[in-house]
Amino acid sequence: MQWKSLVLGLLLLRLGLHGALWLAFGLGPSMGFYQRFPISFGLQNLKGIEGRAASSAPPYWLGASGVGGPQPSRRTPAERSSRPGKGPEPPAPGMCPKSYWASLLGGWAPGGGGDEYERRYSGAFPPQLRAQMRDLARGMFAFGYDNYMAHAFPEDELNPIHCRGRGPDRGNPSNVNINDVLGNYSLTLVDALDTLAIMGNSSEFQKAVKLVINTVSFDKDSTVQVFEATIRVLGSLLSAHRIITDSEQPFGDMTIKDYDNELLHMARDLALRLLPAFENTKTGIPYPRVNLKSGVPPDSNNETCTAGAGSLLVEFGILSRLLGDSTFEWVARRAVKALWNLRSNYTGLLGNVVNIQTGTWVGRQSGLGAGLDSFYEYLLKSYILFGEDDDLEMFNAAYRSIQTFLRRGRRACNEGEGDPPLYVNVNMFSGQMMNTWIDSLQAFFPGLQILIGDVENAICLHAFYYAIWKRFGALPERYNWQLQVPETPFYPLRPELVESTYLLYQATKNPFYLHVGMDILQSLEKHTKVKCGYATLHHVIEKSKEDRMESFFLSETCKYLYLLFDEENPVHQSGNGYMFTTEGHIISVDKHLRNSPWKKSLSEEEVGEHQEEKHMSRPKPLELKVNTSGLNCNRIPDERRYSLPLKSIYMRQIDQMVGLI
């Protein structure tokens, strides 16, 4: 019996030691802003090491309901030290002892002053590996494109699991998830045109352009979303037209024999069919949908999202300036101004859904994701293309409001006390946080921050989304950072994180982003490749699939991955500057787009800048300087293009996410 008691005692002692180690290495509940967020930038792990007590209560600055005011990190040290009933403010997290890395990196014990993460990610990315990843990205595009042409063309999309085409859902007109996008106009082929050119495939580009000219018609009884038709189809036609007519032909010989501006004429035809959406609205904000044959449906919805109504200016503006016809840019600018004039007098923010007849905000959520994302993007990109000061002034004001009311966490990305920054969804009128989820579309924002030179914030925010990708091998459509679960778990092959990764690499030349791109590329190959293409992930945890390959996979995701690894691509080497539309279509930035025919059609009142609310107390203007000579990233001014030691900026952020990597 004595030996049994001894064994039992040793067993209990071992269990006790395991429990102590479990607590010591931070596997207990978290505390602070990311209190239940598994990729909590290290707060869970560092809490145990520093011996802090666990807390399951909401962060003190959120209040009992989880809703709080803007910029909690701006509290003074005295205020931070007087958290009622909560104890002192946690110290800034970030650095783990080296012995801790071994338990998180598969047992590898760092030495010699370095750590495993830095060893794996900060070293040079060999040219052979880069070429291999470039070819893998090109092969990914070719596999999807060739299967679309073999099994789906002339229908709009490919069903890659069953190897057949997909068009509008005629049997269920209310299926807007399909019908908003698919208009029975060979969408995937049209959307992929400039990707063929960027990859240097002149023969297939020329063949595809001729197919579009000879087989695609917009005289169809299809009710489509104005926004989707504009960014996917109109934008691609304009991009391909510019590539064909470029006298320098930087991508190789992409000219078409006897080309007579057919793509430009098709773009005009489509835009004319979209114009009825702008008629009979009391605000000038367009209807969300039109029938390409008959105009606005009689039962059309009077509610539209801000991004859908306010992200038409780039494509409509290019069309107007190429044609010398102000109509298209005029209606798009009128819609932008109408939305802008409806912003909150207090926060300067816009909501996500508006009634086009009354101007009443139906959806009062303000954030960076679905419903608002490309509105901000196109304020800046319209200025880059057209040089209109009003566009930049609106963007500057919007960015100030975003930084003031949406940004939570410490003031600096990598310095000071408090949690790392995060942009949340708030009430447009009060700035109070409305929920605790982010959506995958928000991952575009670091790329936009790169375009204005806000590199450090871009690095910091990108790290947040990449950490989620590392956890799931994809970005769930919506993720609750407090409940640590995907709220909407599907991933439709979206490009936003890839886009930001590409732009961050071009801005910093840090090889870390090549490793990120390789991670993304390999995840897509592993989890989404099927018999005839790449399939939507129905559930990012289970990796179950849906039989759909959206057109933006070829027009954006594959394109940005390819460009990330193709250092010698003409996009990076050409003397011209380039900009990408929100659908990833490439547009050269040049003086020919700086003429302003639309101004002749606007009254002085409509052209004039919207008066700032004089009674409001707004932050001091943050003037953002943009490289208007072009957005080929090699042309970003020297003071904004730099290579950073990985440890100096990104490592301090990644150190706080070490539990995932």
XYZ file of C-alpha atoms in Angstrom:
661
model
C 0.000 0.000 0.000
C 2.899 2.310 0.705
C 4.190 2.048 -2.849
C 0.700 2.761 -4.188
C 0.469 5.865 -2.015
C 3.887 6.926 -3.242
C 2.899 6.512 -6.907
C -0.357 8.384 -6.318
C 1.539 11.194 -4.594
C 4.027 11.464 -7.453
C 1.173 11.478 -9.966
C -0.605 14.267 -8.122
C 2.676 16.203 -7.883
C 3.199 15.850 -11.623
C -0.336 17.010 -12.365
C 0.184 19.967 -10.067
C 3.403 20.905 -11.858
C 1.672 20.626 -15.236
C -1.106 22.879 -13.987
C 1.414 25.438 -12.778
C 3.222 25.367 -16.137
C -0.106 25.658 -17.944
C -0.847 28.850 -16.037
C 2.706 30.144 -16.285
C 2.701 29.951 -20.060
C -0.454 31.979 -20.412
C -3.083 29.509 -21.436
C -5.613 30.908 -19.006
C -8.226 33.588 -19.748
C -6.957 36.876 -21.092
C -7.484 40.387 -19.837
C -7.599 43.808 -21.378
C -8.919 44.947 -24.736
C -8.361 41.572 -26.374
C -9.526 39.741 -23.276
C -11.028 36.767 -25.100
C -9.222 37.073 -28.386
C -6.931 34.110 -29.015
C -4.615 36.130 -31.240
C -4.439 38.737 -28.574
C -1.083 40.123 -29.596
C 0.507 38.219 -26.750
C -1.630 39.488 -23.872
C -2.698 35.968 -22.963
C 0.836 34.629 -22.981
C 2.535 37.591 -21.332
C -0.052 37.817 -18.568
C 1.058 34.528 -17.052
C 4.731 35.369 -17.305
C 4.252 38.700 -15.583
C 2.124 37.133 -12.846
C -0.976 39.227 -13.485
C -4.346 38.026 -12.269
C -6.844 36.841 -14.848
C -10.024 38.760 -15.469
C -13.039 37.809 -17.515
C -14.720 41.195 -17.209
C -14.902 43.534 -20.205
C -12.078 46.072 -20.493
C -12.745 48.960 -18.121
C -12.902 51.552 -20.893
C -15.634 49.644 -22.705
C -17.995 49.834 -19.760
C -20.423 47.175 -18.679
C -22.129 47.052 -22.046
C -18.904 46.757 -24.029
C -19.405 50.162 -25.617
C -16.991 53.009 -25.102
C -15.761 56.292 -26.480
C -12.947 56.861 -28.953
C -9.222 56.576 -28.331
C -9.066 55.140 -24.802
C -5.287 55.075 -25.055
C -5.287 58.864 -24.802
C -6.089 58.723 -21.085
C -3.466 60.386 -18.950
C -1.142 58.299 -16.738
C -3.094 59.505 -13.705
C -6.355 58.329 -15.231
C -4.822 54.982 -16.165
C -3.646 54.440 -12.610
C -7.111 55.027 -11.181
C -9.112 52.266 -12.821
C -11.865 51.683 -10.264
C -11.698 48.129 -9.001
C -9.426 47.030 -11.820
C -5.925 47.588 -10.532
C -3.160 49.305 -12.442
C -3.048 49.543 -16.215
C -1.239 46.508 -17.668
C 2.251 47.280 -18.914
C 2.849 47.376 -22.645
C 3.149 43.814 -23.908
C 5.539 42.687 -26.555
C 8.710 40.862 -25.607
C 8.793 37.241 -24.533
C 11.843 35.522 -22.967
C 13.745 33.447 -25.494
C 13.043 30.257 -23.586
C 9.362 30.866 -24.315
C 9.880 30.737 -28.082
C 10.892 27.084 -27.949
C 7.518 25.978 -26.591
C 5.710 27.843 -29.366
C 7.953 27.058 -32.317
C 8.089 23.317 -32.225
C 10.845 22.944 -29.675
C 13.483 25.009 -31.472
C 15.552 26.840 -28.871
C 16.860 30.186 -30.150
C 20.394 31.222 -29.499
C 23.081 33.625 -30.571
C 20.950 36.705 -30.035
C 18.243 35.698 -32.522
C 14.940 33.887 -32.356
C 13.216 31.354 -34.546
C 10.666 33.769 -35.940
C 13.330 36.222 -37.039
C 15.446 33.412 -38.424
C 12.560 32.123 -40.507
C 11.140 35.396 -41.734
C 13.729 38.161 -41.799
C 16.415 36.505 -43.875
C 16.850 37.111 -47.566
C 14.239 35.481 -49.786
C 16.377 33.556 -52.304
C 15.853 34.505 -55.974
C 15.195 30.862 -56.824
C 12.420 30.675 -54.240
C 10.933 33.927 -55.479
C 10.895 32.606 -59.043
C 9.289 29.397 -57.802
C 6.538 31.333 -56.008
C 6.009 33.572 -59.033
C 5.575 30.525 -61.247
C 3.241 28.953 -58.691
C 1.077 32.093 -58.714
C 1.061 32.116 -62.506
C 0.177 28.416 -62.527
C -2.644 29.085 -60.076
C -4.105 31.683 -62.406
C -3.650 29.466 -65.459
C -5.339 26.500 -63.766
C -8.378 28.581 -62.854
C -8.522 30.463 -66.161
C -8.024 27.415 -68.402
C -10.691 25.460 -66.559
C -13.104 28.386 -66.830
C -12.534 28.550 -70.574
C -12.847 24.763 -70.950
C -15.869 24.149 -68.736
C -17.718 27.427 -68.102
C -17.269 29.985 -70.914
C -19.411 31.786 -72.057
C -21.186 31.663 -68.702
C -20.172 34.077 -65.974
C -18.405 31.912 -63.419
C -16.867 28.494 -62.976
C -18.191 25.891 -60.557
C -14.783 24.308 -59.943
C -15.937 21.203 -58.075
C -18.440 20.000 -60.684
C -16.555 21.534 -63.628
C -19.388 23.508 -65.148
C -20.487 27.089 -65.659
C -22.742 29.325 -63.611
C -24.930 32.214 -64.748
C -27.710 34.306 -63.211
C -30.260 32.505 -61.074
C -33.277 32.997 -63.308
C -35.466 30.797 -61.137
C -34.908 32.958 -58.056
C -34.624 36.659 -58.875
C -34.277 37.466 -55.170
C -30.973 35.548 -55.004
C -28.941 38.745 -55.033
C -25.796 36.940 -53.904
C -25.657 35.521 -57.419
C -27.737 37.898 -59.520
C -26.072 41.111 -58.325
C -22.817 39.887 -59.836
C -23.667 37.581 -62.748
C -25.158 39.405 -65.698
C -24.827 36.769 -68.427
C -21.844 38.568 -69.956
C -18.919 36.130 -69.520
C -17.883 37.894 -66.342
C -14.795 35.843 -65.486
C -13.276 36.292 -68.940
C -13.889 40.030 -68.939
C -12.618 40.476 -65.386
C -9.356 38.612 -66.117
C -8.222 40.539 -69.208
C -5.548 42.759 -67.645
C -4.204 39.872 -65.529
C -3.309 38.117 -68.775
C -1.435 41.218 -69.908
C 0.394 41.716 -66.603
C 1.580 38.106 -66.769
C 2.926 38.770 -70.263
C 0.621 36.320 -72.059
C 0.094 38.402 -75.176
C -1.358 35.616 -77.328
C -4.058 34.722 -74.803
C -4.748 38.391 -74.058
C -5.328 39.086 -77.744
C -7.495 35.989 -78.096
C -9.531 36.922 -75.013
C -10.068 40.509 -76.171
C -11.357 39.281 -79.527
C -13.683 36.851 -77.771
C -15.068 39.662 -75.631
C -15.576 41.915 -78.648
C -17.258 39.186 -80.697
C -19.363 37.411 -78.079
C -20.171 39.711 -75.154
C -23.284 41.852 -75.254
C -24.949 43.960 -72.570
C -28.341 43.876 -74.253
C -29.521 41.329 -71.707
C -32.555 40.934 -69.482
C -30.314 40.849 -66.423
C -30.814 42.845 -63.235
C -27.371 43.544 -61.812
C -25.887 45.645 -59.058
C -24.566 48.933 -60.409
C -21.464 48.738 -58.221
C -20.487 45.184 -59.228
C -21.046 45.804 -62.933
C -18.969 48.968 -62.696
C -15.919 47.651 -60.868
C -15.767 44.191 -62.465
C -16.860 44.794 -66.051
C -16.633 48.498 -66.843
C -13.287 48.803 -65.062
C -11.811 45.808 -66.853
C -12.905 47.029 -70.278
C -11.285 50.409 -69.639
C -8.093 48.827 -68.300
C -7.749 46.498 -71.285
C -8.467 49.374 -73.691
C -5.675 51.416 -72.110
C -3.275 48.473 -72.355
C -4.068 47.943 -76.045
C -3.683 51.613 -76.949
C -0.553 52.292 -74.855
C 2.108 53.424 -77.330
C 4.919 52.060 -75.147
C 3.450 48.537 -74.789
C 5.369 47.786 -71.553
C 3.852 44.296 -71.128
C 4.847 43.098 -74.577
C 2.874 43.402 -77.778
C -0.704 43.596 -76.547
C -2.000 45.422 -79.627
C -5.004 44.078 -81.518
C -4.957 44.153 -85.307
C -7.557 46.567 -86.676
C -8.616 47.529 -83.145
C -11.133 50.377 -83.404
C -11.717 51.218 -79.733
C -14.288 48.439 -79.446
C -13.692 47.936 -75.729
C -14.177 51.645 -75.092
C -17.437 51.559 -77.035
C -18.562 48.534 -75.025
C -17.710 50.381 -71.820
C -19.829 53.322 -72.935
C -22.717 51.003 -73.845
C -22.629 49.391 -70.400
C -22.383 52.746 -68.607
C -25.380 54.085 -70.520
C -27.381 51.076 -69.341
C -26.358 51.854 -65.743
C -27.299 55.545 -65.929
C -31.030 55.009 -65.172
C -29.947 54.155 -61.618
C -29.144 57.847 -61.129
C -32.532 59.087 -62.353
C -35.560 59.823 -60.182
C -33.677 59.889 -56.916
C -34.264 62.930 -54.739
C -30.729 62.873 -53.334
C -28.713 62.043 -56.443
C -27.616 58.796 -54.798
C -28.234 55.973 -57.311
C -30.514 52.978 -57.025
C -28.527 49.849 -56.197
C -29.688 47.793 -59.195
C -30.728 48.187 -62.813
C -32.006 45.885 -65.493
C -29.668 46.163 -68.469
C -32.615 46.204 -70.875
C -35.354 48.067 -69.049
C -33.700 50.249 -66.404
C -34.604 50.445 -62.734
C -37.023 47.637 -61.757
C -40.470 48.842 -60.599
C -40.016 47.186 -57.212
C -36.493 48.509 -56.700
C -35.166 48.996 -53.210
C -34.697 52.604 -52.067
C -31.850 51.624 -49.748
C -28.235 51.283 -50.806
C -24.856 50.943 -49.134
C -22.393 53.808 -49.053
C -19.645 51.889 -50.841
C -22.005 50.734 -53.582
C -23.276 54.240 -54.341
C -20.071 56.155 -53.668
C -17.433 53.971 -55.356
C -18.229 54.603 -59.018
C -16.104 57.689 -59.577
C -12.868 56.077 -60.771
C -14.435 54.049 -63.591
C -17.051 56.640 -64.529
C -14.444 59.394 -64.384
C -12.008 57.528 -66.635
C -14.794 56.874 -69.136
C -15.839 60.535 -69.189
C -12.279 61.740 -69.697
C -11.538 59.247 -72.450
C -14.755 60.119 -74.278
C -14.792 63.837 -73.498
C -18.343 63.330 -72.218
C -18.953 64.709 -68.733
C -22.182 62.783 -68.094
C -20.716 59.742 -66.369
C -18.316 61.558 -64.065
C -20.957 64.153 -63.253
C -23.473 61.626 -61.896
C -20.776 59.757 -59.964
C -19.446 62.955 -58.371
C -22.947 64.096 -57.501
C -23.506 60.821 -55.636
C -20.225 61.168 -53.727
C -21.061 64.750 -52.730
C -24.567 63.763 -51.658
C -23.231 61.041 -49.375
C -20.491 63.293 -48.044
C -22.999 65.986 -47.114
C -24.916 63.432 -45.023
C -21.997 62.649 -42.706
C -22.339 63.242 -38.978
C -21.786 66.783 -37.754
C -20.083 65.443 -34.639
C -17.883 62.568 -35.811
C -17.561 63.316 -39.517
C -18.382 59.658 -40.172
C -20.834 58.102 -42.621
C -23.162 55.178 -42.046
C -23.258 52.035 -44.145
C -26.834 52.069 -45.522
C -28.819 55.104 -46.694
C -32.266 55.780 -48.148
C -31.706 57.308 -51.582
C -34.958 59.287 -51.526
C -34.888 60.767 -48.036
C -31.171 60.791 -47.257
C -31.930 59.057 -43.954
C -29.321 56.695 -42.592
C -30.863 53.239 -42.321
C -27.604 51.628 -41.244
C -25.680 53.731 -38.735
C -22.645 51.505 -38.429
C -19.393 53.141 -39.486
C -16.317 51.010 -40.094
C -13.715 50.064 -42.670
C -15.348 46.920 -44.014
C -18.399 45.968 -46.031
C -20.636 48.874 -46.964
C -17.963 51.565 -46.600
C -14.542 50.244 -47.613
C -14.202 51.356 -51.223
C -15.878 54.719 -50.565
C -12.765 55.801 -48.672
C -10.509 54.058 -51.180
C -11.984 55.935 -54.132
C -11.797 59.354 -52.491
C -8.025 58.924 -52.495
C -7.660 57.116 -55.812
C -9.880 59.643 -57.603
C -7.507 62.361 -56.465
C -4.502 60.352 -57.637
C -6.001 59.838 -61.095
C -7.750 63.138 -61.694
C -5.942 65.598 -59.427
C -9.127 67.173 -58.070
C -8.357 68.853 -54.735
C -11.871 68.256 -53.419
C -11.289 64.514 -53.499
C -8.139 64.764 -51.381
C -9.769 67.174 -48.941
C -12.650 64.766 -48.428
C -10.235 61.895 -47.921
C -8.151 63.888 -45.443
C -11.238 64.708 -43.396
C -12.462 61.109 -43.541
C -9.061 59.779 -42.450
C -8.983 62.144 -39.480
C -12.401 60.900 -38.388
C -11.333 57.280 -38.825
C -8.236 57.804 -36.708
C -10.218 59.648 -34.042
C -13.316 57.489 -33.687
C -12.609 54.047 -35.171
C -9.080 53.443 -33.977
C -8.718 51.810 -30.573
C -5.581 50.936 -28.655
C -2.386 52.836 -27.954
C -1.486 55.925 -29.928
C 1.688 54.474 -31.467
C 1.818 51.095 -33.113
C 4.922 49.855 -31.348
C 5.427 52.209 -28.425
C 3.735 53.189 -25.190
C 1.198 51.576 -22.947
C -2.033 49.902 -23.885
C -3.054 47.377 -26.492
C -2.001 47.364 -30.159
C -4.249 49.403 -32.455
C -7.417 48.023 -33.975
C -10.152 49.682 -36.044
C -13.631 48.869 -34.775
C -17.219 49.400 -35.915
C -18.919 52.376 -34.272
C -22.138 54.352 -34.357
C -21.643 57.087 -36.934
C -23.258 59.756 -34.730
C -21.729 59.010 -31.345
C -18.519 57.117 -32.069
C -19.635 54.407 -29.608
C -18.540 50.882 -30.468
C -21.417 48.802 -31.854
C -20.003 45.265 -31.956
C -16.840 43.247 -31.540
C -16.258 41.808 -34.998
C -14.213 42.747 -38.021
C -14.749 41.546 -41.575
C -12.206 40.388 -44.110
C -12.806 43.347 -46.448
C -11.135 45.583 -43.869
C -7.810 43.951 -44.733
C -7.560 46.343 -47.703
C -6.930 49.298 -45.396
C -3.194 48.771 -44.761
C -2.702 49.001 -48.527
C -4.559 52.300 -48.599
C -2.425 53.570 -45.719
C 0.667 52.730 -47.752
C -0.570 54.978 -50.564
C -0.653 57.949 -48.200
C 2.680 57.136 -46.587
C 1.288 56.023 -43.211
C 3.615 53.036 -43.281
C 3.880 52.264 -39.571
C 0.120 52.075 -39.061
C -0.131 49.947 -42.198
C 2.471 47.516 -40.839
C 0.669 47.300 -37.526
C -2.804 46.682 -38.949
C -1.567 44.198 -41.533
C -0.066 42.151 -38.701
C -3.505 41.813 -37.149
C -5.077 40.272 -40.257
C -2.076 38.113 -41.041
C -2.270 36.637 -37.538
C -5.873 35.583 -38.245
C -4.794 34.061 -41.554
C -2.051 32.115 -39.792
C -4.590 30.677 -37.405
C -7.089 29.470 -40.013
C -5.185 29.336 -43.292
C -7.727 31.856 -44.600
C -9.643 34.948 -43.489
C -13.184 34.262 -42.293
C -15.668 36.690 -43.765
C -16.407 37.993 -40.283
C -14.414 37.348 -37.111
C -15.374 38.200 -33.548
C -12.143 39.235 -31.840
C -13.710 39.118 -28.373
C -15.447 35.742 -28.600
C -12.478 34.303 -30.529
C -14.679 32.689 -33.173
C -15.518 33.282 -36.810
C -19.035 34.720 -36.939
C -19.310 34.157 -40.690
C -16.840 31.363 -41.388
C -16.668 31.234 -45.180
C -13.779 32.548 -47.313
C -14.617 33.292 -50.975
C -10.960 33.611 -52.127
C -10.854 37.330 -51.369
C -7.757 39.386 -52.306
C -7.633 42.151 -49.690
C -4.898 40.715 -47.474
C -2.806 39.796 -50.524
C -3.207 43.325 -51.896
C -1.990 44.903 -48.662
C 0.894 42.420 -48.469
C 1.981 43.328 -51.987
C 1.843 47.070 -51.353
C 3.673 46.737 -48.035
C 6.461 44.825 -49.720
C 6.750 47.451 -52.447
C 6.920 50.198 -49.833
C 9.382 48.562 -47.421
C 11.184 45.898 -49.500
C 11.141 43.819 -46.340
C 11.424 40.092 -47.179
C 8.955 39.334 -44.417
C 6.114 40.107 -46.833
C 7.452 37.616 -49.362
C 7.148 34.983 -46.637
C 3.607 36.164 -45.911
C 2.764 35.864 -49.607
C 4.247 32.387 -49.712
C 2.128 31.386 -46.691
C -1.015 32.656 -48.414
C -0.138 31.011 -51.726
C 0.545 27.658 -50.113
C -2.644 27.859 -48.023
C -4.703 28.457 -51.164
C -3.055 25.522 -52.916
C -3.574 23.253 -49.940
C -7.101 24.150 -48.884
C -8.974 25.514 -51.925
C -7.675 23.702 -55.012
C -10.172 21.235 -56.474
C -10.643 19.297 -59.703
C -11.287 22.236 -62.012
C -10.111 25.351 -60.196
C -10.173 26.917 -56.737
C -13.247 26.765 -54.543
C -14.722 29.010 -51.882
C -14.130 27.736 -48.370
C -17.509 27.200 -46.744
C -15.916 26.962 -43.306
C -12.373 28.114 -42.553
C -11.978 25.714 -39.632
C -13.449 22.586 -41.180
C -12.102 23.513 -44.657
C -15.368 22.405 -46.272
C -15.935 23.937 -49.693
C -18.586 25.622 -51.829
C -18.749 25.091 -55.574
C -17.927 28.646 -56.641
C -14.864 30.496 -57.931
C -15.658 34.208 -58.011
C -14.169 36.264 -60.815
C -12.070 38.387 -58.460
C -9.902 35.365 -57.691
C -8.369 35.692 -61.167
C -8.592 39.456 -61.487
C -7.135 40.270 -58.046
C -5.939 37.449 -55.796
C -3.760 35.734 -58.402
C -2.611 39.055 -59.836
C -1.351 40.486 -56.548
C 0.360 37.213 -55.646
C 2.099 37.153 -59.011
C 3.219 40.772 -58.776
C 4.501 40.258 -55.234
C 7.060 37.749 -56.514
C 7.712 39.202 -59.992
C 10.218 41.919 -59.165
C 11.007 42.602 -62.838
C 7.402 43.101 -63.904
C 6.814 46.224 -66.034
C 4.419 47.448 -63.351
C 7.493 47.930 -61.174
C 9.960 48.940 -63.880
C 8.039 51.131 -66.276
C 8.528 54.879 -66.279
C 4.773 55.288 -65.981
C 2.928 55.200 -62.688
C 0.135 52.698 -62.195
C -2.829 52.488 -59.891
C -5.166 49.594 -59.185
C -8.920 49.978 -59.059
C -10.868 48.387 -56.224
C -11.260 45.306 -58.450
C -7.512 45.210 -59.095
C -7.645 46.529 -62.655
C -4.518 48.408 -63.610
C -4.753 52.011 -64.807
C -1.788 54.125 -65.908
C -1.663 57.524 -64.219
C -0.950 60.234 -66.770
C -1.861 63.722 -67.878
C -4.580 62.514 -70.247
C -6.813 61.819 -67.254
C -6.302 65.286 -65.773
C -8.752 67.098 -68.059
C -11.998 67.945 -66.266
C -14.971 67.957 -68.644
C -17.371 67.350 -65.764
C -16.829 70.817 -64.282
C -18.601 72.419 -67.201
C -21.740 70.474 -66.311
C -21.893 71.278 -62.603
C -23.292 74.389 -61.063
C -20.994 76.495 -58.925
C -22.810 75.259 -55.833
C -22.245 71.603 -56.749
C -18.598 72.071 -57.653
C -17.797 74.138 -54.587
C -16.427 72.433 -51.565
C -18.961 71.419 -48.977
C -18.820 73.948 -46.146
C -17.266 72.587 -42.971
C -19.501 72.730 -39.942
C -18.216 75.866 -38.233
C -19.819 75.008 -34.919
C -17.996 71.706 -34.662
C -14.827 70.997 -32.772
C -12.746 68.923 -35.176
C -9.168 67.709 -34.826
C -6.463 69.843 -36.387
C -6.240 68.862 -40.068
C -3.880 66.022 -40.827
C -2.564 66.853 -44.265
C -1.725 63.699 -46.183
C 0.617 64.035 -49.114
C 0.092 61.700 -52.033
C 2.486 60.846 -54.831
C 0.381 62.221 -57.657
C 2.988 61.432 -60.305
C 1.890 57.827 -60.122
C 1.535 54.879 -57.836
C 4.028 52.546 -59.378
C 5.599 51.807 -56.012
C 9.102 52.421 -57.297
C 8.032 56.032 -57.682
C 7.030 56.537 -54.070
C 9.219 59.371 -52.727
C 12.432 58.226 -51.071
C 11.358 59.351 -47.622
C 8.452 56.893 -47.826
C 10.345 53.979 -49.391
C 12.613 52.206 -47.001
C 13.733 48.828 -45.844
C 13.160 48.342 -42.149
C 14.974 45.907 -39.891
C 12.326 43.336 -39.104
C 12.823 43.684 -35.357
C 12.424 47.466 -35.375
C 8.766 47.604 -36.391
C 7.179 44.362 -37.468
C 8.872 42.094 -34.955
C 7.636 44.144 -32.023
C 4.128 43.624 -33.312
C 4.616 39.973 -34.220
C 6.214 39.239 -30.847
C 2.816 39.972 -29.361
C 1.163 37.376 -31.620
C 3.795 34.746 -31.002
C 1.247 32.204 -29.822
C -0.014 31.780 -33.375
C 3.178 31.523 -35.346
